[in-house]
mmCIF file of C-alpha atoms and ligand atoms in Angstrom:
data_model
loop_
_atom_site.group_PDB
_atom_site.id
_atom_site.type_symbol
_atom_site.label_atom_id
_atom_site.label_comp_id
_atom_site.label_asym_id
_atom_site.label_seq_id
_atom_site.Cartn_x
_atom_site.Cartn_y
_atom_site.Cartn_z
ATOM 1 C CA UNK A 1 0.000 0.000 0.000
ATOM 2 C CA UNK A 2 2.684 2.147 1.272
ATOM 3 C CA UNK A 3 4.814 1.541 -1.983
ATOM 4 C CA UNK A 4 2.351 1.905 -4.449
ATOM 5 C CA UNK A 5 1.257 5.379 -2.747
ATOM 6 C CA UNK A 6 4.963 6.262 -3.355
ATOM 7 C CA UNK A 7 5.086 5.144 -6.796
ATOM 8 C CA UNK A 8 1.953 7.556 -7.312
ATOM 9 C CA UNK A 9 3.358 10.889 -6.149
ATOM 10 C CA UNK A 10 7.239 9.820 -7.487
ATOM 11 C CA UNK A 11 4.617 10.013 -11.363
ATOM 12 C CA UNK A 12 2.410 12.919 -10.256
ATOM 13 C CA UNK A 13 5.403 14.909 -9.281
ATOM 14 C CA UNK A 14 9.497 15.015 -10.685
ATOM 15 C CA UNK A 15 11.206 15.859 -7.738
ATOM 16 C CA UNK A 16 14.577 17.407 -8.270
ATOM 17 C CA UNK A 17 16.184 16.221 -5.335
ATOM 18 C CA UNK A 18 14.808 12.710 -3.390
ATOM 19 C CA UNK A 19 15.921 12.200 0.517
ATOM 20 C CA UNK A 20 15.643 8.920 1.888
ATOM 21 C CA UNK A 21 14.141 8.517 5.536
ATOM 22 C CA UNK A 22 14.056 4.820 5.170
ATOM 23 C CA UNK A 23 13.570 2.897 8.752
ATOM 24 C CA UNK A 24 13.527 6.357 10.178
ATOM 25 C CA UNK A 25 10.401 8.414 11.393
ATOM 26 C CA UNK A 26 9.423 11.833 10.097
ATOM 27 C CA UNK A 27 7.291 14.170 11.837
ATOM 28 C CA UNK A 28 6.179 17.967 11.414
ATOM 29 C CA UNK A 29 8.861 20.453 12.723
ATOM 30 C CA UNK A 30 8.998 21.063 16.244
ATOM 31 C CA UNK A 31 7.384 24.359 17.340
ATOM 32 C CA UNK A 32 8.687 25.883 20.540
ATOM 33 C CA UNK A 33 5.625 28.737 21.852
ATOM 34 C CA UNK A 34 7.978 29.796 24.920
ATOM 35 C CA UNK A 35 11.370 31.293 24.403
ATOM 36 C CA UNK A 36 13.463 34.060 25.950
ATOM 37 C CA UNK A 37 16.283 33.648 23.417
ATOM 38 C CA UNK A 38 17.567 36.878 22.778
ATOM 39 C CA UNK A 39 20.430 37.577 26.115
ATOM 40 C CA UNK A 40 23.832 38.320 26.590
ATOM 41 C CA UNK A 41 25.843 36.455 29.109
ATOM 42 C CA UNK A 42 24.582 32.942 31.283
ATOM 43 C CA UNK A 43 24.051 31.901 35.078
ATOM 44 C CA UNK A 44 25.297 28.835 35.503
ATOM 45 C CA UNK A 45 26.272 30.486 39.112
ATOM 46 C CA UNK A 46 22.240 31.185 40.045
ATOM 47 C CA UNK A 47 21.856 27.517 39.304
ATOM 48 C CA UNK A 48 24.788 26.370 41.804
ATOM 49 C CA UNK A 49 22.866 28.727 44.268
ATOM 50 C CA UNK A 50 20.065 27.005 43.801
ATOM 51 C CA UNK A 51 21.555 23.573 44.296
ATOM 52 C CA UNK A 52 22.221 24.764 48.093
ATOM 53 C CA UNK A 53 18.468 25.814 48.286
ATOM 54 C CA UNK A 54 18.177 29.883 47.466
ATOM 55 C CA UNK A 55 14.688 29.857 45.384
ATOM 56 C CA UNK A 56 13.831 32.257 42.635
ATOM 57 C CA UNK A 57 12.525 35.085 44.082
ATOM 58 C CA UNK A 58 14.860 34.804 47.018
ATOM 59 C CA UNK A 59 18.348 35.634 44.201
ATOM 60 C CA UNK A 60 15.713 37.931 42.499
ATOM 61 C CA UNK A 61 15.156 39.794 45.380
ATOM 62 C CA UNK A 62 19.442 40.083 46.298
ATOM 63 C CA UNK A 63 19.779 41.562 43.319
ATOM 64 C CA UNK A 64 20.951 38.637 40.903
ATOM 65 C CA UNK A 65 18.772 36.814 38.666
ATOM 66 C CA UNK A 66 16.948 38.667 36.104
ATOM 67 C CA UNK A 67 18.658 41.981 36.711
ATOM 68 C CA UNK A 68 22.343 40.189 35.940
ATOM 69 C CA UNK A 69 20.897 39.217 32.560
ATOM 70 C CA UNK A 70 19.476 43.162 32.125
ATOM 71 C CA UNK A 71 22.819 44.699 32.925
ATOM 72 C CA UNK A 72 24.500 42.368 30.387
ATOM 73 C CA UNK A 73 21.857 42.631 27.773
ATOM 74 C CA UNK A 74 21.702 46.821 27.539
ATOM 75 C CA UNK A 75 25.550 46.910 27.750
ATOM 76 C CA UNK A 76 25.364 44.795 24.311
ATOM 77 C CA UNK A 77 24.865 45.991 20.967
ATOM 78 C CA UNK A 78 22.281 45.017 19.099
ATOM 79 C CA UNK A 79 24.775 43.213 15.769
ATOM 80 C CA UNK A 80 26.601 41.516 18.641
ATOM 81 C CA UNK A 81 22.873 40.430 20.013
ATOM 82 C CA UNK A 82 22.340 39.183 16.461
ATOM 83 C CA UNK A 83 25.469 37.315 16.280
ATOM 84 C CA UNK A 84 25.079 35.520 19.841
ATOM 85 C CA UNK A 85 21.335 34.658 18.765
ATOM 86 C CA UNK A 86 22.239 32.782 15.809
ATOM 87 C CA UNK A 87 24.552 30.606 17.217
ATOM 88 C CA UNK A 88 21.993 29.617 19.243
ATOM 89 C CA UNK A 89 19.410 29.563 16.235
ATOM 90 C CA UNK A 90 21.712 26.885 15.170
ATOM 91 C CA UNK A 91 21.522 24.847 17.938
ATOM 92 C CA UNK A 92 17.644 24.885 18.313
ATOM 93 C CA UNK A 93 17.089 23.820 14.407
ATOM 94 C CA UNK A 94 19.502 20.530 15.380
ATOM 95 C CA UNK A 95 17.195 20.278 18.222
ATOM 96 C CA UNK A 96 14.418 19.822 15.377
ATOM 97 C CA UNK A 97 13.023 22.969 15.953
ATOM 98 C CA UNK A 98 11.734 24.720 12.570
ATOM 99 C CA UNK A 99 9.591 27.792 14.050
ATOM 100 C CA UNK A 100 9.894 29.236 17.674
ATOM 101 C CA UNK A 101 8.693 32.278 19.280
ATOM 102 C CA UNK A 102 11.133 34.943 21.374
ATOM 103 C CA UNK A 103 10.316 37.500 24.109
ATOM 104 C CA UNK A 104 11.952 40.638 24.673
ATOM 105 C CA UNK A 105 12.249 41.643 28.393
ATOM 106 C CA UNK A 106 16.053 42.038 29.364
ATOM 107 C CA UNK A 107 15.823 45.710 28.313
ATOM 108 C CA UNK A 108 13.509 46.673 30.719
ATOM 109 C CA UNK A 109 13.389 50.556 29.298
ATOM 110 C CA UNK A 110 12.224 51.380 26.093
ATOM 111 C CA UNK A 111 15.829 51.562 24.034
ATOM 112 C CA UNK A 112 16.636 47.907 25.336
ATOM 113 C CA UNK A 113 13.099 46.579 24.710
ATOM 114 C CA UNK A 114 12.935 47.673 21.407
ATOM 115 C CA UNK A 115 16.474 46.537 20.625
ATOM 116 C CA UNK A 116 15.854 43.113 21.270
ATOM 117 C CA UNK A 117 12.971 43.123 18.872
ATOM 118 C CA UNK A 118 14.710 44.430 16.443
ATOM 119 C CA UNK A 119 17.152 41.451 16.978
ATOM 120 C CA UNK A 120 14.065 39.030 16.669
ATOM 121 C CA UNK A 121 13.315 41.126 13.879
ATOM 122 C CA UNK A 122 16.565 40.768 11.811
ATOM 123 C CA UNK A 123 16.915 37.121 12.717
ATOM 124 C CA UNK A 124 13.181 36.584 11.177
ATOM 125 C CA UNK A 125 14.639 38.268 8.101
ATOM 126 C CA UNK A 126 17.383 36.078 7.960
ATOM 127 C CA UNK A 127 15.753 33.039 8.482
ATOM 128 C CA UNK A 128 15.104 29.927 7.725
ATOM 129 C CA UNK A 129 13.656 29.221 11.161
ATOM 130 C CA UNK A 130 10.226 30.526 11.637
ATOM 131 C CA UNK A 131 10.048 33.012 14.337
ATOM 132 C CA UNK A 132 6.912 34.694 16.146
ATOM 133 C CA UNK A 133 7.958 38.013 18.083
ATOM 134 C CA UNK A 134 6.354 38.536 21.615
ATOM 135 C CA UNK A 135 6.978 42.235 23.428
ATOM 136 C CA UNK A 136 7.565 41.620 27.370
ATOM 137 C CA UNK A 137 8.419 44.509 29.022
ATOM 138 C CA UNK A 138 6.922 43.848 31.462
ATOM 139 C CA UNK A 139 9.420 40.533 32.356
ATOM 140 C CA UNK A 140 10.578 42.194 35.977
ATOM 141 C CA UNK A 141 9.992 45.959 37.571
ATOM 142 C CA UNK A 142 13.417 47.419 37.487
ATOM 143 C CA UNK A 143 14.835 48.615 40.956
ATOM 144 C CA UNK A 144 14.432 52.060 42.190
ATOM 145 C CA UNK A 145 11.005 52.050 39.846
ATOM 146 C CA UNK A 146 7.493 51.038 41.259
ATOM 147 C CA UNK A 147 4.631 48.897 39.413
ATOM 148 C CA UNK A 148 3.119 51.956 38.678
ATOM 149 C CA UNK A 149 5.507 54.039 37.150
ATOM 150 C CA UNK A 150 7.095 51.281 35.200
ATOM 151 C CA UNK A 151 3.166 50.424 33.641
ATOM 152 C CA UNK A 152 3.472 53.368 32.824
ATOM 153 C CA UNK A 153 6.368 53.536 31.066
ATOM 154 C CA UNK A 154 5.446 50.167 29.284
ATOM 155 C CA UNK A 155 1.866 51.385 27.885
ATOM 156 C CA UNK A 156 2.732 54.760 27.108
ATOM 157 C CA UNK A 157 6.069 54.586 25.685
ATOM 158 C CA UNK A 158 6.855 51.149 24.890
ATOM 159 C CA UNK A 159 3.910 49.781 23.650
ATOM 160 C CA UNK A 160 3.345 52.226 20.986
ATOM 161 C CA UNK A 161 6.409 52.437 19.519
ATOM 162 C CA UNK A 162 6.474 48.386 19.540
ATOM 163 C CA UNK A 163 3.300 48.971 17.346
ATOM 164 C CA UNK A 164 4.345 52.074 15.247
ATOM 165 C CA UNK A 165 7.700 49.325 14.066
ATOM 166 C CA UNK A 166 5.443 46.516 13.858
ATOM 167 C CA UNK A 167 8.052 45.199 16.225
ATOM 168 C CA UNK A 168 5.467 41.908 17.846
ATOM 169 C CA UNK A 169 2.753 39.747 17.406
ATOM 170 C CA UNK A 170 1.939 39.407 20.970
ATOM 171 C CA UNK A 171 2.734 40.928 24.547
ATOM 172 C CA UNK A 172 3.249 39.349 27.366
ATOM 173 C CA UNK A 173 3.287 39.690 31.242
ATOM 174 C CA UNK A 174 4.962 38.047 34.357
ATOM 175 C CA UNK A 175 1.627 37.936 36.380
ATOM 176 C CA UNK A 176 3.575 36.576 39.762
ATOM 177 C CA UNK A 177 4.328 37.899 43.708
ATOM 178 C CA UNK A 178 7.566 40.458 43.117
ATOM 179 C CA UNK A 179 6.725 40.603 39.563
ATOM 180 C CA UNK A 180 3.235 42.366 38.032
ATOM 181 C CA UNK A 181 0.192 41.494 40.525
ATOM 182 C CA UNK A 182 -2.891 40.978 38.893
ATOM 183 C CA UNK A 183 -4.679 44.994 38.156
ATOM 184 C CA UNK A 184 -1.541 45.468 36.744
ATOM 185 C CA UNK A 185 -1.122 42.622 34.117
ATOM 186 C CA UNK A 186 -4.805 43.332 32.743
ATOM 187 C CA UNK A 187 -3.736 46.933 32.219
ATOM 188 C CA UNK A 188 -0.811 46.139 30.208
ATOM 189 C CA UNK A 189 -2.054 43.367 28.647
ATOM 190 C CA UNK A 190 -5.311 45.436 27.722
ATOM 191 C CA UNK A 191 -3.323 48.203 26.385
ATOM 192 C CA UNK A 192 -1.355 45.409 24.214
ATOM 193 C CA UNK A 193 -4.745 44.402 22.858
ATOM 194 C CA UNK A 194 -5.422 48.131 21.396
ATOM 195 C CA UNK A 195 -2.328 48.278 20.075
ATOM 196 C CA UNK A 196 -3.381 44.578 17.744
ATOM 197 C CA UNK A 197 -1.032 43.051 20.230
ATOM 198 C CA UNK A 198 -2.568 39.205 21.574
ATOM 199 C CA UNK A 199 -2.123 38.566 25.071
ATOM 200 C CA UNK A 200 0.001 35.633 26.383
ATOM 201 C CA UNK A 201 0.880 35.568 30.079
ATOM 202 C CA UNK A 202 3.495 34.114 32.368
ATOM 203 C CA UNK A 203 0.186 32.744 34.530
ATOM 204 C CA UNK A 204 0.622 31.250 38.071
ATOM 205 C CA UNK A 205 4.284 29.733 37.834
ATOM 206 C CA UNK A 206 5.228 30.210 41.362
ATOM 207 C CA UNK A 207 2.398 31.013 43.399
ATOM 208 C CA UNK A 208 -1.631 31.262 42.749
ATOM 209 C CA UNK A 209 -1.506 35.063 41.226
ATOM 210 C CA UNK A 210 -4.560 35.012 39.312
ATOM 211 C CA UNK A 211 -3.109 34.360 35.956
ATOM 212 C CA UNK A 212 -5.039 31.662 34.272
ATOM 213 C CA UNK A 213 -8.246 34.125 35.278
ATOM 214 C CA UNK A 214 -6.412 36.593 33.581
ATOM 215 C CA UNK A 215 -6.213 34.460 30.005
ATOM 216 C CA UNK A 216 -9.356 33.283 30.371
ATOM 217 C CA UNK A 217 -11.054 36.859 30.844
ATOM 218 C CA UNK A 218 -9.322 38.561 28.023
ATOM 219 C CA UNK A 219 -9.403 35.486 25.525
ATOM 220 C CA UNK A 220 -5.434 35.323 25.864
ATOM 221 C CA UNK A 221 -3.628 33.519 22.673
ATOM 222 C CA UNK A 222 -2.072 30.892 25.392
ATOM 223 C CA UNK A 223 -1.497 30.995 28.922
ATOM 224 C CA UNK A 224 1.611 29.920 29.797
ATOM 225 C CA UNK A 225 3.752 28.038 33.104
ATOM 226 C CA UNK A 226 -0.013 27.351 34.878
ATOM 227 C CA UNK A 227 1.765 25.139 38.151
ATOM 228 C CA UNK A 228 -0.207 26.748 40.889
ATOM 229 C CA UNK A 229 -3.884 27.291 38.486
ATOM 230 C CA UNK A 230 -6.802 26.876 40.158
ATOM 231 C CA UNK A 231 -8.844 23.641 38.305
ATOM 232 C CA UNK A 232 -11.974 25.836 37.673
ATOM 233 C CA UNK A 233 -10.146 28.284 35.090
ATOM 234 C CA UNK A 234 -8.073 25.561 33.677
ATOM 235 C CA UNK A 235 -11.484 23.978 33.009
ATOM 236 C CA UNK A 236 -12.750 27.425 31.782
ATOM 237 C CA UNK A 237 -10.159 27.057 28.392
ATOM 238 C CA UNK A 238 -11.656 24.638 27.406
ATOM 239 C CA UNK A 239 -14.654 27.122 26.580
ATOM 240 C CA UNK A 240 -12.485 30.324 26.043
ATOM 241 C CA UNK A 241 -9.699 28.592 23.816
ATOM 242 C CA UNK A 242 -6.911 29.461 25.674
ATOM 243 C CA UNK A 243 -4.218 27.221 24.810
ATOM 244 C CA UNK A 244 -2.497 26.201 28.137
ATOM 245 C CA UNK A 245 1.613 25.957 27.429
ATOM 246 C CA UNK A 246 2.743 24.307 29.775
ATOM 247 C CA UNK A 247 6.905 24.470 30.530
ATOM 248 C CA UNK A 248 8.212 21.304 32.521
ATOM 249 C CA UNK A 249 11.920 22.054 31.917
ATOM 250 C CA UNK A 250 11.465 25.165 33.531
ATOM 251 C CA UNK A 251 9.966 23.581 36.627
ATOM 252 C CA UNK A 252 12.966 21.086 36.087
ATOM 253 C CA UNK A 253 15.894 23.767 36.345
ATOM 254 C CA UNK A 254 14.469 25.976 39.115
ATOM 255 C CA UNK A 255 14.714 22.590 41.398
ATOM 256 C CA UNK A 256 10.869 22.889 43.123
ATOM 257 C CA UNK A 257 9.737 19.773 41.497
ATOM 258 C CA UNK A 258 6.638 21.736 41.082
ATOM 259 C CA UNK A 259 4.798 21.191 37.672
ATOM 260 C CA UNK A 260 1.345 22.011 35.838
ATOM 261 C CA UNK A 261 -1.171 19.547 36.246
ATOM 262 C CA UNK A 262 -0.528 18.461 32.613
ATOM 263 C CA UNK A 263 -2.783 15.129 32.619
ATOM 264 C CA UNK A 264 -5.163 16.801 34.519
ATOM 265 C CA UNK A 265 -5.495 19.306 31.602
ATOM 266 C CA UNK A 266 -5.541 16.662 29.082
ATOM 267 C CA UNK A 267 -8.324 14.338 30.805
ATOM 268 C CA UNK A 268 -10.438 17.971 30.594
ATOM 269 C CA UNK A 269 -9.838 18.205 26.775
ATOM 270 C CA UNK A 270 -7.368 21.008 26.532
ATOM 271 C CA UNK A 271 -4.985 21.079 23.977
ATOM 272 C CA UNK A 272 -2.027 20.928 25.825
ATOM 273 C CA UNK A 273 1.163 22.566 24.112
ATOM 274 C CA UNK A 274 4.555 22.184 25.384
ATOM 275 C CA UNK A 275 7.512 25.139 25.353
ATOM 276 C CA UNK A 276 10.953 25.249 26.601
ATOM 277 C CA UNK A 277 11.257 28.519 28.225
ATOM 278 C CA UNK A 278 14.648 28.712 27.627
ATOM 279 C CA UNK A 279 16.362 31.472 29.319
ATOM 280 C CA UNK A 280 19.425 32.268 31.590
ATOM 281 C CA UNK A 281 17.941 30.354 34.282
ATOM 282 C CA UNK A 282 16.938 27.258 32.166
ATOM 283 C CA UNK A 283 19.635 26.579 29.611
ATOM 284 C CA UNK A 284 17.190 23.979 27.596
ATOM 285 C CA UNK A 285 16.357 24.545 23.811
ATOM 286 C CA UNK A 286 15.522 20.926 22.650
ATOM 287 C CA UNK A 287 12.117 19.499 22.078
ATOM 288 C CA UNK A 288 12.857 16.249 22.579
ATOM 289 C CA UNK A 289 14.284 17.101 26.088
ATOM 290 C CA UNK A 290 11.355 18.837 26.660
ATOM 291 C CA UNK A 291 9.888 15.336 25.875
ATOM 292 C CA UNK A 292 11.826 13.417 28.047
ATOM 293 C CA UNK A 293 10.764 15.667 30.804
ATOM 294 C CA UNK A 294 7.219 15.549 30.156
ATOM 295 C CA UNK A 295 6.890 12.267 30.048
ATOM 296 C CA UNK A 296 8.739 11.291 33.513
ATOM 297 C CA UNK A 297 7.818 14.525 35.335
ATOM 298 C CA UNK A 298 3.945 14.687 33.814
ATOM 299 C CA UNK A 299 3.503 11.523 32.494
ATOM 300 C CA UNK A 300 2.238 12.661 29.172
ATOM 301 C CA UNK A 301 2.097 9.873 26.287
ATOM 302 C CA UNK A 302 4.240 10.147 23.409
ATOM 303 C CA UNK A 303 1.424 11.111 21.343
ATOM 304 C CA UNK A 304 0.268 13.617 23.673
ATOM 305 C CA UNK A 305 3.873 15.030 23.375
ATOM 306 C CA UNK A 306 4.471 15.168 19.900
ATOM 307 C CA UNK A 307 1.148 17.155 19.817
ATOM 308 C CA UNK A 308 2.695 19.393 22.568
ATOM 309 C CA UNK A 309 5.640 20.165 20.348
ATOM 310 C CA UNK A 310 3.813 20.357 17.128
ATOM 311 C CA UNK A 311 0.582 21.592 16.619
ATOM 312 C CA UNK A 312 -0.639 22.195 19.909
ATOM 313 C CA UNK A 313 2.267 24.585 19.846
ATOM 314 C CA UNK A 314 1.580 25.657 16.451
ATOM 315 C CA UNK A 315 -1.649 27.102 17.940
ATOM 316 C CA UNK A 316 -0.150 28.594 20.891
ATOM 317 C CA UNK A 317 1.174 31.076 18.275
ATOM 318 C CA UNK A 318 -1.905 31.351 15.972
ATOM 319 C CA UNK A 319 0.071 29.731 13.559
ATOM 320 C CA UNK A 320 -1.886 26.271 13.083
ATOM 321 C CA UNK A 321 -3.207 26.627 9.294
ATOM 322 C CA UNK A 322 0.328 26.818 7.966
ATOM 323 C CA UNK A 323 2.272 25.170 10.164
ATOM 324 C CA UNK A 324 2.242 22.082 12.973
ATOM 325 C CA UNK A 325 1.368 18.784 11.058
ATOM 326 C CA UNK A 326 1.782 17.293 7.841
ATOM 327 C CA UNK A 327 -0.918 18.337 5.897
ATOM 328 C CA UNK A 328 -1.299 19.228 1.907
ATOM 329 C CA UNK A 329 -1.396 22.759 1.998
ATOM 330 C CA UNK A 330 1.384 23.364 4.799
ATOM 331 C CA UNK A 331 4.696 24.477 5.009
ATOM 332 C CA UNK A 332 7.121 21.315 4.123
ATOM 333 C CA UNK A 333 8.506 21.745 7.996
ATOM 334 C CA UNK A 334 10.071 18.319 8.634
ATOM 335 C CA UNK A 335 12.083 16.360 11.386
ATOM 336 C CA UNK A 336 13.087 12.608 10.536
ATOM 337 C CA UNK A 337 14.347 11.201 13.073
ATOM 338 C CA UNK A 338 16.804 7.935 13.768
ATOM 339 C CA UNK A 339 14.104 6.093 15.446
ATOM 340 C CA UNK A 340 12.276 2.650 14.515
ATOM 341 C CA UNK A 341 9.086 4.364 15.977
ATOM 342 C CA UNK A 342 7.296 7.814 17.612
ATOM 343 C CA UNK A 343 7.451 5.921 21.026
ATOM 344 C CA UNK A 344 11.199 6.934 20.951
ATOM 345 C CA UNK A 345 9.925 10.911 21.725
ATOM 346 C CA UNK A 346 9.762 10.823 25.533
ATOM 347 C CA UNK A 347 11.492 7.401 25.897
ATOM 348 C CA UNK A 348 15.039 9.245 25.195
ATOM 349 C CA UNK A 349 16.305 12.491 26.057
ATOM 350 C CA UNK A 350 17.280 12.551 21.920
ATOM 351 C CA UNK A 351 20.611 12.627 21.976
ATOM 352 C CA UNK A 352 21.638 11.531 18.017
ATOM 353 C CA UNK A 353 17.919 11.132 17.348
ATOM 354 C CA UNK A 354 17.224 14.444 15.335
ATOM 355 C CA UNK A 355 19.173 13.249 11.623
ATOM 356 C CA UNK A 356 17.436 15.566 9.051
ATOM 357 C CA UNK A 357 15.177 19.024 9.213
ATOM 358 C CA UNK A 358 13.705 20.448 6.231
ATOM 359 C CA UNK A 359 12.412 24.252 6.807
ATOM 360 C CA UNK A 360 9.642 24.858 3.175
ATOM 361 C CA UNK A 361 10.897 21.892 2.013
ATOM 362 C CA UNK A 362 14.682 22.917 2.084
ATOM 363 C CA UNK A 363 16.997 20.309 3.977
ATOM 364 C CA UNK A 364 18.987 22.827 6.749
ATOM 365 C CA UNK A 365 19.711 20.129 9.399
ATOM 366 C CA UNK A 366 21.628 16.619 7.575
ATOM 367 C CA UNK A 367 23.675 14.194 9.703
ATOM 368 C CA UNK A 368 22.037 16.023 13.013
ATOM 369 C CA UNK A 369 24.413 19.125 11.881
ATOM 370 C CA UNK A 370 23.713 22.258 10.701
ATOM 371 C CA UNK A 371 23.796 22.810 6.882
ATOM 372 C CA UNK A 372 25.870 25.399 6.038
HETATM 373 ZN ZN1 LIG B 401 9.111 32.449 30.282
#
């Protein structure tokens, strides 16, 4: 059957160029919905902290965390931001990755902000990896500022001018104690909207902040973390189609073994995507970590993971009718993989699985390496 459906399209179509994924397994690109990708520096130091028990918001508050990364970031030009964020482009499309998204928020003030979408910006003009833009200024309030003040600053400085450059598809808050409390997120997040910004929000990661609520209320694009959620507004997406992302590495590198109720979500119907979150404080890029993660640390299947990475994802960036599955009318956004079957995603943490990625059709990733 399988044969003579090849022997079909080989007469329908001439290909000029044939690949062979024979006793391999190819699946749609991997779509990452939850990056922070664009940063100078790393913090391998935080994590060693952590290791002897300091939590999150205890380094945030001393000073360290985020606020190292800011420093770093605004002290860097934007070419050399360019030039770090390729490298690192590189590594996700080995990872199988063929379209992610990327944040802003190390800037924290309006030159930095909009310099690191402008990175994003250049690196989706360079391509070939797809890449959705997301503004988040509001990622931490910078000392010596208050909530107020900096909201300010956000909606009537940054946001427009984020707008004006068509600089994002979406904005984003860090809804979370010592972050942006709830009155505050809706504000920004509202004044995103009128700008044709979609909201996405950094919902309930650490504590119960009233982020899910949030999504659900202002028909967010995804809502993403979700580890301390209340049941009754996860069950709510099902109704408002918020897709919940849900970002087990994360959980994984801050050491809490705290994660989102992921089966929970999936026994209620939701469409469960899955994201890295990768960032100074969670050096992970690859989906099929991710997938290793999820399936030990949430127990999700290995179908409900490759939907995760795929077009659950997809979705999670409003990107679903051209991307996410193998479909006739879709980009050509392939991973084959050296596996004798799609139980392999979860069962290993990939290493040598990803062998070739194809971005419209065009093989970038051969051997696992970079095409160059
Ligand atoms: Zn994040």
């Amino acid at each position: 059957m399988e044969a003579a459906s090849s022997k079909l399209l080989e007469r329908k179509y001439s290909p000029t160029k044939s690949i062979s994924a024979n006793g391999q397994i190819i699946l749609p690109g991997f779509v990452d919905p939850h990056t922070h990708l664009v940063f100078q520096g790393s913090r391998e130091e935080e994590f060693q902290l952590r290791q002897q028990g300091a939590s999150y918001l205890e380094i945030l508050r001393k000073g360290g965390g985020i606020m190292e990364t800011v420093n770093k970031t605004r002290e860097t030009g934007k070419d050399e931001l360019v030039s770090i964020s390729r490298e690192r482009l590189g590594t996700v499309m080995e990872s199988g990755t063929t379209t992610l998204e990327i944040k802003s928020g190390y800037g924290l003030q309006p030159y930095d902000e909009l310099k690191i979408l402008k990175v994003v910006q250049t690196l989706q003009k360079l391509g070939p990896c797809r890449i959705a833009s997301t503004f988040l200024g509001a990622h931490a309030i910078p000392p010596y500022t208050s909530q107020e003040e900096y909201s300010r600053i956000i909606i009537e400085e940054m946001l427009p001018a984020v707008s004006q450059h068509r600089l994002a598809d979406f904005c984003d808050v860090f809804c979370e104690d010592g972050a942006f409390d709830e009155d505050a997120s809706m504000k920004i997040l509202k004044a995103g909207s009128r700008k044709g910004l979609r909201p996405k929000i950094h919902a309930d990661q650490l504590t119960n902040n009233g982020g899910a609520k949030i999504a659900n209320d202002l028909g967010a694009i995804s809502a993403d973390h979700l580890t301390h959620s209340n049941m009754s507004e996860l069950e709510k997406m099902k109704k408002t189609s918020v897709i919940p992302v849900v970002l087990p590495a994360s959980s994984h590198s801050l050491l809490n073994h705290e994660y989102a109720p992921a089966r929970d979500m999936l026994t209620m119907g939701l469409q469960v995507a899955l994201g890295s979150d990768f960032s100074p404080s969670n050096w992970t890029l690859g989906p099929l970590t991710i997938a290793a993660i999820a399936a030990r640390e949430l127990r999700m299947t290995s179908e409900e993971i490759i939907r995760g990475i795929t077009i659950n994802a997809a979705k999670a960036l409003g990107l679903d009718r051209s991307i996410g599955s193998l479909s006739p009318g879709k980009s050509a956004d392939i991973v084959v993989l050296k596996a004798p079957n799609h139980r392999w995603v979860g069962y290993t943490y990939g290493e040598g699985l990803v062998d070739k990625v194809l971005i419209a059709g065009r093989e970038e990733v051969s051997g696992g390496r970079r095409v160059t």
